[in-house]
Structures are given as structure tokens and as C-alpha cells.
PDB file of C-alpha atoms in Angstrom:
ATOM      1  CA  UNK A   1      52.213 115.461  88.377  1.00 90.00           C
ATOM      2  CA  UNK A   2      55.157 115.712  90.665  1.00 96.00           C
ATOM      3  CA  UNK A   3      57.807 118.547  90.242  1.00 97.00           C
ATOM      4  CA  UNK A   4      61.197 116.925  90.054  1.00 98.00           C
ATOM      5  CA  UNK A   5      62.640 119.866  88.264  1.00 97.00           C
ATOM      6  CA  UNK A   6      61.532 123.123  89.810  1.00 97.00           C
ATOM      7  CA  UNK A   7      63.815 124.203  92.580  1.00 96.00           C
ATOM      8  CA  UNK A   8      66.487 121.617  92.546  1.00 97.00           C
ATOM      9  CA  UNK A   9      68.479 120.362  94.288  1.00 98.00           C
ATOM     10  CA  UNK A  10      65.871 119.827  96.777  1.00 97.00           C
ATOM     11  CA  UNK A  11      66.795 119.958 100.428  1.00 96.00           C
ATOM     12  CA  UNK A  12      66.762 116.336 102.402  1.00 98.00           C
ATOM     13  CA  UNK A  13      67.279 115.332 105.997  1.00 98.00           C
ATOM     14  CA  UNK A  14      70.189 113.260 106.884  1.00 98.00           C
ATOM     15  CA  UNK A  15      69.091 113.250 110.604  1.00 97.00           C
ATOM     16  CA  UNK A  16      69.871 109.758 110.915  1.00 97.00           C
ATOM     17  CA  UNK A  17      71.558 107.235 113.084  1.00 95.00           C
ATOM     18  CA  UNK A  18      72.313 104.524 111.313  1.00 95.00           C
ATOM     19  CA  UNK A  19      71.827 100.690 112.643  1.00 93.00           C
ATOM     20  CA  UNK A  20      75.052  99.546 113.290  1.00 90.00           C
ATOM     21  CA  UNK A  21      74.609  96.174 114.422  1.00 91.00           C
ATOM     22  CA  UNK A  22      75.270  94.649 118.071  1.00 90.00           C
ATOM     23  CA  UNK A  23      78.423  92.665 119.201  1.00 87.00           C
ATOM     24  CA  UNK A  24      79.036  89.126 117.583  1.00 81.00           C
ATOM     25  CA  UNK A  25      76.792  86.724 119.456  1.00 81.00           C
ATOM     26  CA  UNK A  26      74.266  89.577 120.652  1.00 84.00           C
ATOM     27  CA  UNK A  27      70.680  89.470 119.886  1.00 80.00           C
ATOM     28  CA  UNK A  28      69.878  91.912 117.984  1.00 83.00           C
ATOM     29  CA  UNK A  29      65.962  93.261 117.774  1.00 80.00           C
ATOM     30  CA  UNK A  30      66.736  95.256 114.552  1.00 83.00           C
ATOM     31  CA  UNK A  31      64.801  94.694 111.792  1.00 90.00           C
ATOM     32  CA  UNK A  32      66.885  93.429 108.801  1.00 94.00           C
ATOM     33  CA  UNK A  33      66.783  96.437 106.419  1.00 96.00           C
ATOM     34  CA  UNK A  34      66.749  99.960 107.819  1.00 97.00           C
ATOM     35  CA  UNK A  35      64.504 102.626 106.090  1.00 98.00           C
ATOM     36  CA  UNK A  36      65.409 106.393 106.587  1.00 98.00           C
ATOM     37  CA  UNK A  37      63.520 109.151 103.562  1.00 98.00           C
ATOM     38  CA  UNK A  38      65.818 111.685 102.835  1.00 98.00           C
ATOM     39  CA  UNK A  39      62.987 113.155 101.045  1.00 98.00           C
ATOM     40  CA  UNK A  40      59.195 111.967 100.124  1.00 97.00           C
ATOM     41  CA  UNK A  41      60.487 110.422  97.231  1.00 98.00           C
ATOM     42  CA  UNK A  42      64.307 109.181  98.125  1.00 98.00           C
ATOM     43  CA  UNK A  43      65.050 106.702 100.510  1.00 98.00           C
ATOM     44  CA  UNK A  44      68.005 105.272 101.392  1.00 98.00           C
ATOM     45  CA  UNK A  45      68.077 101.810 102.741  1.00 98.00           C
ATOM     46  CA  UNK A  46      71.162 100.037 104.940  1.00 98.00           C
ATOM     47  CA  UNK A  47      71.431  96.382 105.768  1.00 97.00           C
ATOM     48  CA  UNK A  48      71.527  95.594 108.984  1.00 95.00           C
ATOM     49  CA  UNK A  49      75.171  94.390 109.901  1.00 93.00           C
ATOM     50  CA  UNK A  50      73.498  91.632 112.168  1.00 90.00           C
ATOM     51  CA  UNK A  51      72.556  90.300 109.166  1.00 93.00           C
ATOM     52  CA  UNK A  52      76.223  90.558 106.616  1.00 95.00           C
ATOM     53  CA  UNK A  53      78.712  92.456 107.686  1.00 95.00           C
ATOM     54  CA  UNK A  54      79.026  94.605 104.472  1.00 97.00           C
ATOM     55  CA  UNK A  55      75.972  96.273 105.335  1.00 97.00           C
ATOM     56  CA  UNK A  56      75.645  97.972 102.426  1.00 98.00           C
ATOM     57  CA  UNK A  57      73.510 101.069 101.461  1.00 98.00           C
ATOM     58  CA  UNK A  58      70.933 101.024  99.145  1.00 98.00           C
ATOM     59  CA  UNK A  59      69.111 103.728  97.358  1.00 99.00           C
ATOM     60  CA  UNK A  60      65.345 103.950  96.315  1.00 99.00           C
ATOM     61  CA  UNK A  61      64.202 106.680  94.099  1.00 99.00           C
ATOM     62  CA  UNK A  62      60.800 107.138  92.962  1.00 98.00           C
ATOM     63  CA  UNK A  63      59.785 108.979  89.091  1.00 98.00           C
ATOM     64  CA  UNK A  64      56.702 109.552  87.812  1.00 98.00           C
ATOM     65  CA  UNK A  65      56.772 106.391  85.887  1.00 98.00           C
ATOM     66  CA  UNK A  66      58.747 104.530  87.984  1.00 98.00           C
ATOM     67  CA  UNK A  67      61.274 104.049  90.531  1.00 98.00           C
ATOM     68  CA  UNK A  68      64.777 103.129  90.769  1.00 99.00           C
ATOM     69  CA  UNK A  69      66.301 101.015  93.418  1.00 99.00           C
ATOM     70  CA  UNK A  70      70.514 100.618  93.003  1.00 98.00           C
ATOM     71  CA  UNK A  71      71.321  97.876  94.792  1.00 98.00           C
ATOM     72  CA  UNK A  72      69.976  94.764  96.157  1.00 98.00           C
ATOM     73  CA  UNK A  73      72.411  94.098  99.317  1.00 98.00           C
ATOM     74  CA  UNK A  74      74.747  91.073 100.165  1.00 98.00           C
ATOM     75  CA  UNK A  75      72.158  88.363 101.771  1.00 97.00           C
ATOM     76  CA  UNK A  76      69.987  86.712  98.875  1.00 97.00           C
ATOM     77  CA  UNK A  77      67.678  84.587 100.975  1.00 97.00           C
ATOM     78  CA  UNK A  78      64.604  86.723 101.420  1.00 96.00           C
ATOM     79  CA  UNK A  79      64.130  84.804 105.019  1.00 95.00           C
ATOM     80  CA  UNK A  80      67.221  86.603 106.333  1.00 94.00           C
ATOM     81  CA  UNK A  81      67.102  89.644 104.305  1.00 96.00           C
ATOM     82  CA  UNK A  82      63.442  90.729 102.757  1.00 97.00           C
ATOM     83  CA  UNK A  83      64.679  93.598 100.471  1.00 98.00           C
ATOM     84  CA  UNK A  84      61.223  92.128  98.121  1.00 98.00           C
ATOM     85  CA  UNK A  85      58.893  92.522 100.435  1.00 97.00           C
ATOM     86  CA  UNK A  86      60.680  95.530 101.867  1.00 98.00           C
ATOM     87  CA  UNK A  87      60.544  97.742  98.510  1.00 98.00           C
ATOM     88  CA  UNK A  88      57.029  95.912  97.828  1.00 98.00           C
ATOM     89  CA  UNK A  89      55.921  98.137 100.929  1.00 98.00           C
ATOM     90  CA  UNK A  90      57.524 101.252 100.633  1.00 98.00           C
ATOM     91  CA  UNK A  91      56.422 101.304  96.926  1.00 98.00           C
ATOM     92  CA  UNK A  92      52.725 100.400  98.138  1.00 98.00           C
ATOM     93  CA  UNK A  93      52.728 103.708 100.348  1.00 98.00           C
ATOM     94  CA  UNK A  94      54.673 105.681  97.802  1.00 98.00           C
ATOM     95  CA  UNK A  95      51.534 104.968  95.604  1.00 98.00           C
ATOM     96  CA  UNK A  96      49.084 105.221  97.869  1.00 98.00           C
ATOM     97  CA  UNK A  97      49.720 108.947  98.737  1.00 97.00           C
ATOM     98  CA  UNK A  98      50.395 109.331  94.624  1.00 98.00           C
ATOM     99  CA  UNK A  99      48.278 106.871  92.901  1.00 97.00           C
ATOM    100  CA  UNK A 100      48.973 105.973  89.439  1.00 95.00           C
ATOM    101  CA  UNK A 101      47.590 102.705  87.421  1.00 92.00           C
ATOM    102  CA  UNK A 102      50.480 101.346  86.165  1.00 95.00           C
ATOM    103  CA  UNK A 103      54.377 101.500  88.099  1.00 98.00           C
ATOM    104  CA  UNK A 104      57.429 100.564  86.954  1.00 98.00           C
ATOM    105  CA  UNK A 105      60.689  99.534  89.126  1.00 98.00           C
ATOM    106  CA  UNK A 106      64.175  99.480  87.837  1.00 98.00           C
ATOM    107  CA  UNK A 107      66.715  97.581  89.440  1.00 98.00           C
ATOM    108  CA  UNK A 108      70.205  98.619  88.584  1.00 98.00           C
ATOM    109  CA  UNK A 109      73.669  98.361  91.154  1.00 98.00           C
ATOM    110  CA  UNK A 110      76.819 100.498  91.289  1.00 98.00           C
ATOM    111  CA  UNK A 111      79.014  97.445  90.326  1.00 98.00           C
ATOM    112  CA  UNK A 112      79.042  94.069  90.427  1.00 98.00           C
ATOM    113  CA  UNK A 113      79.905  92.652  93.609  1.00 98.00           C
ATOM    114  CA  UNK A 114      78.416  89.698  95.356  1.00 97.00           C
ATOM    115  CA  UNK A 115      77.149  92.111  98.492  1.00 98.00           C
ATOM    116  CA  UNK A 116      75.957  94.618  95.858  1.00 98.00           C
ATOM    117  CA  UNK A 117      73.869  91.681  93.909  1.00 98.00           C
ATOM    118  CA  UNK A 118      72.971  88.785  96.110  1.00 98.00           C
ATOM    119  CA  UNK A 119      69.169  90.022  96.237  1.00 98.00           C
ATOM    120  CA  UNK A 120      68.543  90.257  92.496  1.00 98.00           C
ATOM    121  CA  UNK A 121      66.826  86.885  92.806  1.00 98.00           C
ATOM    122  CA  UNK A 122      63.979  88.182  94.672  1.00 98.00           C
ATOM    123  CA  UNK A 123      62.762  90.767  92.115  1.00 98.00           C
ATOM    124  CA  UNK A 124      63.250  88.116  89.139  1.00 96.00           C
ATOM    125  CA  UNK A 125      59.355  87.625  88.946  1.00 95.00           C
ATOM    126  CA  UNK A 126      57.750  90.942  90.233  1.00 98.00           C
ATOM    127  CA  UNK A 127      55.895  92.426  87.467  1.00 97.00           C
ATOM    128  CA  UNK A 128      56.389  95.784  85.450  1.00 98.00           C
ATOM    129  CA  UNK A 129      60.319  95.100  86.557  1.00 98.00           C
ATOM    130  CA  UNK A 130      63.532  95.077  85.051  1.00 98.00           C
ATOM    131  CA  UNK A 131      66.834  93.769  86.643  1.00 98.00           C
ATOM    132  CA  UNK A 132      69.813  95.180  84.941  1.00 98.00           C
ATOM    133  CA  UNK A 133      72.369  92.921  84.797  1.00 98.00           C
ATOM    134  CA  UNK A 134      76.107  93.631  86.224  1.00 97.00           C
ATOM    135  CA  UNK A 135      77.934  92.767  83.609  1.00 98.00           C
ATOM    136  CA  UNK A 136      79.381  95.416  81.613  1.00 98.00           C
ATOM    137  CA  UNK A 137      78.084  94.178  78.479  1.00 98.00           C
ATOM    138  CA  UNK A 138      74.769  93.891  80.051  1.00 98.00           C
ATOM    139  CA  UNK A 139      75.573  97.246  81.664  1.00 98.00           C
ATOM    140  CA  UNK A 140      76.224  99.278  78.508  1.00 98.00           C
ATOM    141  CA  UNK A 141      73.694  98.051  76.595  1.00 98.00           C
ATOM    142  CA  UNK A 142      70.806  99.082  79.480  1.00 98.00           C
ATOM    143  CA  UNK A 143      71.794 101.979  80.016  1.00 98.00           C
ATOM    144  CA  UNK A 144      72.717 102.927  76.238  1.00 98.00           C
ATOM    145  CA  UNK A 145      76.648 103.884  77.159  1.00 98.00           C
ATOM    146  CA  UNK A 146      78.544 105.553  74.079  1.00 95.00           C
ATOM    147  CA  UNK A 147      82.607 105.310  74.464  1.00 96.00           C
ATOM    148  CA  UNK A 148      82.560 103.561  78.165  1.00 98.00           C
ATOM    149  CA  UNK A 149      83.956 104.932  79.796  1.00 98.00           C
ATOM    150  CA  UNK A 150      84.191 108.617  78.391  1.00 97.00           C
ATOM    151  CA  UNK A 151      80.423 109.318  77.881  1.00 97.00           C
ATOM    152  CA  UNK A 152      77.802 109.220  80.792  1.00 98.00           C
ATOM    153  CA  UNK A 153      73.837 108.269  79.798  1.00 98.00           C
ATOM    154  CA  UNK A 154      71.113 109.237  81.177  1.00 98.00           C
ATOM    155  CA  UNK A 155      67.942 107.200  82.701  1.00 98.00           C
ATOM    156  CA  UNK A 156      64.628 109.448  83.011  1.00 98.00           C
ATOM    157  CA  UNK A 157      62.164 107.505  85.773  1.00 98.00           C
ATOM    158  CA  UNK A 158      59.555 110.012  84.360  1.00 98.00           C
ATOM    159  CA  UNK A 159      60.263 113.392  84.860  1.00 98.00           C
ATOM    160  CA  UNK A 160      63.225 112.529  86.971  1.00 98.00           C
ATOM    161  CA  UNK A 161      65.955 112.290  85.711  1.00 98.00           C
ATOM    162  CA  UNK A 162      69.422 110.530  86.954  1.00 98.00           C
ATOM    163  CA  UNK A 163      72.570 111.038  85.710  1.00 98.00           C
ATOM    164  CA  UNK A 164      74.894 107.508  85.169  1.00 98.00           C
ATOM    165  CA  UNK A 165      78.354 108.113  84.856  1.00 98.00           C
ATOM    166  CA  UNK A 166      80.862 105.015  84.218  1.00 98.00           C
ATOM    167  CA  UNK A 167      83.061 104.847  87.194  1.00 98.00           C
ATOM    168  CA  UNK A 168      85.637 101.912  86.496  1.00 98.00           C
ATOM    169  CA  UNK A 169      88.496 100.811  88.391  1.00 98.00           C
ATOM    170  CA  UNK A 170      87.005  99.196  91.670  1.00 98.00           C
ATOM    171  CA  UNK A 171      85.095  97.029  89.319  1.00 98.00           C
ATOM    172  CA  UNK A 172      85.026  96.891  85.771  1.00 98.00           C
ATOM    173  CA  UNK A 173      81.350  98.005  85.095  1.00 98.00           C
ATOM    174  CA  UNK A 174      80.759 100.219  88.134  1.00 98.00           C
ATOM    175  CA  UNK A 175      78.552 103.158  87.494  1.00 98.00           C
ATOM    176  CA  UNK A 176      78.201 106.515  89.822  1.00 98.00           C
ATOM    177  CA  UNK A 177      74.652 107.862  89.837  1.00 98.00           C
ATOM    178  CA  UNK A 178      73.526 111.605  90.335  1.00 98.00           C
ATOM    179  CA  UNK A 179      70.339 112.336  90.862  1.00 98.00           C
ATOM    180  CA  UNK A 180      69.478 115.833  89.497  1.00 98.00           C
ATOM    181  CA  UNK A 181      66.413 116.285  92.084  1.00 98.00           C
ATOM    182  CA  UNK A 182      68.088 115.726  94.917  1.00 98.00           C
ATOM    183  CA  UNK A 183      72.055 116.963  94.100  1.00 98.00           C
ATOM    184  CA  UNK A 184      73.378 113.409  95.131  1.00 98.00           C
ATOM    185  CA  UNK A 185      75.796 111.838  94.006  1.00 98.00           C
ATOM    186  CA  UNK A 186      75.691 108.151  95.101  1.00 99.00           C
ATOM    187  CA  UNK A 187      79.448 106.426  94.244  1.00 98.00           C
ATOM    188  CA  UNK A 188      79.282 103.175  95.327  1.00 98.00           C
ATOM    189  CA  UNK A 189      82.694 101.586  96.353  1.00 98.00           C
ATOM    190  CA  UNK A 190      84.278 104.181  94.543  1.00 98.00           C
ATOM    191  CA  UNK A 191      84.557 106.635  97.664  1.00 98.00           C
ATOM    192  CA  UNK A 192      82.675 105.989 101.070  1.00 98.00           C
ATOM    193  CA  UNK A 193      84.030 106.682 104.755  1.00 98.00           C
ATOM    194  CA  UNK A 194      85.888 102.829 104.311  1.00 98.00           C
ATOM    195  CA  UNK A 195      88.216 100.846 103.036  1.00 97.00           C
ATOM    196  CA  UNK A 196      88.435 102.042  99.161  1.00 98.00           C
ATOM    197  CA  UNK A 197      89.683  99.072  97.168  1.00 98.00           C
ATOM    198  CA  UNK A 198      91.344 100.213  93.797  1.00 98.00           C
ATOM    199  CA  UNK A 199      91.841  97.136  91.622  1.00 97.00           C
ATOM    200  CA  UNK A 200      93.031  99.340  88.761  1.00 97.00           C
ATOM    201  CA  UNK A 201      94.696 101.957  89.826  1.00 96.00           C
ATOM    202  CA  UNK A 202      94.759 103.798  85.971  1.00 97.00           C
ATOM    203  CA  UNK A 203      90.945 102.948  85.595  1.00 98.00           C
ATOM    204  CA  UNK A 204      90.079 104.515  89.027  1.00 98.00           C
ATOM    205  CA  UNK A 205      92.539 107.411  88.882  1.00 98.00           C
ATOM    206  CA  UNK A 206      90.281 108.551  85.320  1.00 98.00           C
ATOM    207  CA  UNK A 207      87.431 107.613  87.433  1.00 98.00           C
ATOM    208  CA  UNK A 208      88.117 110.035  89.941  1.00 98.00           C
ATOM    209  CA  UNK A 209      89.179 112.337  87.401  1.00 98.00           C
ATOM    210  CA  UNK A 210      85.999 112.551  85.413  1.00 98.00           C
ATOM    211  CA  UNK A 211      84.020 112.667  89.013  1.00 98.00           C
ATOM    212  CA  UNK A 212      85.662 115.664  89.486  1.00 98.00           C
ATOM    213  CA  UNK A 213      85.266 117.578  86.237  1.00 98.00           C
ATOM    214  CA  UNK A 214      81.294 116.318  86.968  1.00 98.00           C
ATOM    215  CA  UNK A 215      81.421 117.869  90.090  1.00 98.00           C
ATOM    216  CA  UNK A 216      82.753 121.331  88.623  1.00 97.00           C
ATOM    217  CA  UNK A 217      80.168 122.060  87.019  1.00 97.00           C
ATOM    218  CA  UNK A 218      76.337 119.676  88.257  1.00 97.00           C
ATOM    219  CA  UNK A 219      74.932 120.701  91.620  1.00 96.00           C
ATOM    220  CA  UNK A 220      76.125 118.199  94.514  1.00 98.00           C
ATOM    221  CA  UNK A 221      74.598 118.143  97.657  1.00 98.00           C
ATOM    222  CA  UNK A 222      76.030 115.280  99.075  1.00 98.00           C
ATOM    223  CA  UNK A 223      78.281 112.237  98.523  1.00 98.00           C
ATOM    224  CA  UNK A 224      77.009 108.902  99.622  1.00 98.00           C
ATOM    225  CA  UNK A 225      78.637 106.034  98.948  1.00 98.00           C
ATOM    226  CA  UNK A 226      77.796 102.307 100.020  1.00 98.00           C
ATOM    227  CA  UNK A 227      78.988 101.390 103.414  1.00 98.00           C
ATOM    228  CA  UNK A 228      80.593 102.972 106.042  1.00 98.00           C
ATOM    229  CA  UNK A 229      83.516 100.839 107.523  1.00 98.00           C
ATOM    230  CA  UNK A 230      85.767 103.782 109.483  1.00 98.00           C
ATOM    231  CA  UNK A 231      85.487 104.864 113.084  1.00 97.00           C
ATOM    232  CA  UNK A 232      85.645 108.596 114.077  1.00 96.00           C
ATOM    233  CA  UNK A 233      89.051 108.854 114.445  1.00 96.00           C
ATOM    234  CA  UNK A 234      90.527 109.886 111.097  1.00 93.00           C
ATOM    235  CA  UNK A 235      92.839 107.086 109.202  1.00 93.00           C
ATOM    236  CA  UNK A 236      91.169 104.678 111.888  1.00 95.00           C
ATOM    237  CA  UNK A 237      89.053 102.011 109.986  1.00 97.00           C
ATOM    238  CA  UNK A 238      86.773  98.954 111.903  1.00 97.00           C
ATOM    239  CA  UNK A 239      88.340  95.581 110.824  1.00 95.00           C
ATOM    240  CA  UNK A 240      86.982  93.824 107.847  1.00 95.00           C
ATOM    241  CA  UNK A 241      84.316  91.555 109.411  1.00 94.00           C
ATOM    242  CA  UNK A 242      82.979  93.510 111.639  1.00 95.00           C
ATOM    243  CA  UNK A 243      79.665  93.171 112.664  1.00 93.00           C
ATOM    244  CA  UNK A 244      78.754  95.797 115.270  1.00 94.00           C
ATOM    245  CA  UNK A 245      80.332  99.693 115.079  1.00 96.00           C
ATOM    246  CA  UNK A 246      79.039 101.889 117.345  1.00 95.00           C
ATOM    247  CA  UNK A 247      81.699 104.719 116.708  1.00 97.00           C
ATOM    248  CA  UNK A 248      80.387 105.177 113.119  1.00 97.00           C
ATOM    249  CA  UNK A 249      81.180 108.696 111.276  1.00 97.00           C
ATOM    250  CA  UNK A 250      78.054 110.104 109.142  1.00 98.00           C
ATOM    251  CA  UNK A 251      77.625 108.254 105.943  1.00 98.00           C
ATOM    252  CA  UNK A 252      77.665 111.446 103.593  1.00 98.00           C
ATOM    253  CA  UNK A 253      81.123 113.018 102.304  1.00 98.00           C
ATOM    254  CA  UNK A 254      81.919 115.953  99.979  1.00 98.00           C
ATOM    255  CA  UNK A 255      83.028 117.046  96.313  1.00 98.00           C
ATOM    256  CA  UNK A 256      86.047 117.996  98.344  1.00 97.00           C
ATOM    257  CA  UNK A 257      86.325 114.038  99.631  1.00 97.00           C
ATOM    258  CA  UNK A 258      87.258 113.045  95.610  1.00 97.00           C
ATOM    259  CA  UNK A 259      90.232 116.330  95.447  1.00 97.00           C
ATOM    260  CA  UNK A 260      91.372 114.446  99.020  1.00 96.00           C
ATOM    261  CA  UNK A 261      91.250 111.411  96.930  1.00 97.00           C
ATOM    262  CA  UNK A 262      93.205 112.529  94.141  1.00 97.00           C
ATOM    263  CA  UNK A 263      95.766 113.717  95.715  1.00 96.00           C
ATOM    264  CA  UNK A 264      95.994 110.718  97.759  1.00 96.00           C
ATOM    265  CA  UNK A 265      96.199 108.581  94.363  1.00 97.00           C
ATOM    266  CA  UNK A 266      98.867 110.996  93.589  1.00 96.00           C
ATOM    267  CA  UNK A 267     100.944 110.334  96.077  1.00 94.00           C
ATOM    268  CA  UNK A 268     100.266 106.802  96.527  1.00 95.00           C
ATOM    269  CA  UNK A 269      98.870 107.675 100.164  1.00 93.00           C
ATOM    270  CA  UNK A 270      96.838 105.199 102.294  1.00 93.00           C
ATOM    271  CA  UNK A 271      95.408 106.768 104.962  1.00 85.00           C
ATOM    272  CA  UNK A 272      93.182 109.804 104.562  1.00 84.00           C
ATOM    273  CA  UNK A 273      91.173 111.064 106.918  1.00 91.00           C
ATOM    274  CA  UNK A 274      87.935 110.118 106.372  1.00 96.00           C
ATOM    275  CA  UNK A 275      88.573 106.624 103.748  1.00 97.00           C
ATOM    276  CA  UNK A 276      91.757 104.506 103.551  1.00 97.00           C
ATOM    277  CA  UNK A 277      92.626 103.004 100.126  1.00 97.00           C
ATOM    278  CA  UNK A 278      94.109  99.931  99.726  1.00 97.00           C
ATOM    279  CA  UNK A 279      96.210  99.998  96.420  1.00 97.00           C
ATOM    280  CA  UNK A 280      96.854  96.411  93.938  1.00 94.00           C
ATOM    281  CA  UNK A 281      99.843  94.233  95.219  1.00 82.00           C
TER     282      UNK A 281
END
């Protein structure tokens, strides 16, 4: 039996550089999806921007019953981007060094976007799986929301347990996960180092609101969100499209990240340091 309670949050390493793709029209060796383990049993995945531009994060945990991978990237052909075969492996070695006879494999997403879904397809037929659907309908029912989007639920992989809080307002049936083993908090499109689109600005303001009030009183460690899209100079952000950023900031922010955020909603600001939002027309 693993330990996921004793002693957390649990340290991880986020001695990383992240793949950040190579100028348009560059070859680029990279493999498609790059791994990084922030612990034995967390990794976090990025899409290689050679291959969409979005190059989204994506988040594998591992329970004792079964593991939990949010996300499935923005490329659906499994030619061009093998997220399957990919978390087929890493599962493989996760079991190998803690065998068990029977696994399980939740896929779930943040929200509902095309570059947050397009790989769904490839896990439709792998046994002992289930693919939550984005939908909020489909959404709620999974993950047994009361009052969306007052009330968070919980999802237990088996001794593990995650934390899923509804996070409207940059999509309808977004969801911010916290993983009590590890202290992060992983908040989608809701706050990154990018371009934070608010589509309802009353939705995301109680978003940001509840985040906080979260954050007052669970452990966080870190804040990772799904892409990274600014350079390193504050307020400075890589055009939409790009496809190779070699000033990249780190990928994790900060509690203090969503009080910079409220304040910026406040205000009505667009520029802030380490995100930019871009408000409704």
C-alpha cells in the first residue's frame, strides 16, 4: 500500500526545462509529448509546440486503484500526437515497480476546449477506462457536483484523494483540481503565465473568488495551470500562434497569482505581470 496521506503535501521537483518548440519551418527532433515526474507518482506532461501551438499541459496522477490523467491535448490523430501509447507506457512502468492485478484510468479535462479534448478518441476503447465527458451535464453528473457551482466533490483514485472544485467563467464546465498529496492546485485556463480569456466576467470573478477562500485554508504548493504563452518580461506575452518560445517563464505560479488576479478583475486591468487577461467585447 502506498502512503498518499502521511506527510502531505509531499515535496516534488520542478527542475524542468520545458520543450518549447523550434522556429516555424525548423526540424524539430523532439519527441511529441514531453514527460517530466514531479514525484514517483505525478507527472506532468506538455505537448510539444512543434506539434499545436497550444501546447498544453497535461497532468497524470496515479492512486492505488487507479490513475487520473486531466487532459488529453489539442492534436487527436495518435500519428502526430501518441498521448495512448504515451500514458499506455508510463502506466506500464508505474505498475511494474507497484504491481497490482487490476488498474483503472480516469480521464477527466479542466474544461472543454478543443486543445483540452482532441485526444479523447484514443482512450475510447482501452479497457478498465472511463472518459468523462466535457459537457457540464456530463460533468456534474461524473463527478457527483451538488449546487454547481457552490459545492466542490471529491474523486478518491484509491487512497488519493483530489479535490474538484467548479471553476466557471473561461468555460462553462471548467473544473480546478487539487491534489491533496502533492499541494497542487492545477487551474487550467483559469490562471497560467498566458493569455487568460474571461468569457464571463461574473462567472470567473466567483471563480476566482471561491479559489481564493480554497486557498485560505487547503495546503498549496504550487499553481500550475495549462500552457505557458508569456515571455520573461512581465505584461510581455508570445503572439497567439506561436510555435517556438525560447524565453519561457517557469510554468508554476502562486496563491498570491489569484489575489494579483482579483485585483486585476477589479480594476478591469489587462496586463499583470506574470498573465494578461483579455476581458469580453
Amino acid at each position: 500500500m502506498i502512503d498518499f496521506v502521511t506527510g502531505a503535501p509531499v515535496p516534488g521537483s520542478l527542475d524542468v526545462t520545458w520543450h518549447a518548440g523550434r522556429p516555424a519551418g525548423e526540424h524539430d527532433p523532439a519527441g511529441a509529448v514531453q514527460v517530466h515526474a514531479y514525484t514517483e507518482h505525478t507527472l506532468i506532461l506538455r505537448q510539444n509546440k512543434s506539434v499545436h501551438f497550444e501546447a498544453p499541459f497535461l497532468f497524470l496522477l496515479f492512486g492505488e486503484e487507479r490513475a487520473l490523467l486531466l487532459d488529453t491535448g489539442a492534436t487527436e490523430d495518435p500519428d502526430r500526437m501518441p498521448l495512448r501509447a504515451t500514458v499506455d507506457a508510463l502506466i506500464d512502468d508505474w505498475l511494474t515497480r507497484h504491481p497490482r492485478p487490476r488498474y483503472g484510468l480516469v480521464v477527466a479535462h479542466t474544461h472543454g476546449h478543443g486543445d483540452h479534448i482532441a485526444g479523447d478518441a484514443q482512450f475510447a476503447d482501452r479497457p478498465h477506462t472511463e472518459v468523462v465527458g466535457p459537457s457540464l451535464p456530463e460533468v456534474t453528473e461524473w463527478f457527483g457536483f451538488r449546487d454547481w457551482p457552490l459545492r466542490p466533490a471529491e474523486l478518491d483514485l484509491g487512497g488519493r484523494v483530489v479535490d474538484a472544485l467548479p471553476g466557471p467563467g473561461h468555460q462553462d464546465a471548467a473544473v480546478v483540481f487539487h491534489d491533496r498529496h502533492t499541494g497542487l492546485l492545477l487551474t487550467g485556463d483559469s490562471l497560467y503565465p498566458g493569455r487568460l480569456y474571461v468569457r464571463d466576467t461574473e462567472a470567473f470573478s466567483a471563480t476566482v473568488d471561491r479559489l481564493l477562500a480554497f486557498c485560505s485554508t487547503a495546503r498549496i504548493t504550487h499553481v500550475l495551470g495549462c500552457h505557458i504563452e508569456m515571455t520573461r518580461t512581465p505584461g510581455v506575452d508570445y503572439p497567439r500562434g506561436t510555435v517556438y518560445q525560447p524565453d519561457e517563464p517557469p510554468l508554476q505560479l502562486t496563491p498570491g497569482h489569484l489575489r494579483r488576479l482579483r485585483r486585476a478583475l477589479d480594476r478591469r486591468e489587462e496586463a499583470a505581470g506574470d498573465f494578461v487577461v483579455v476581458y469580453p467585447n
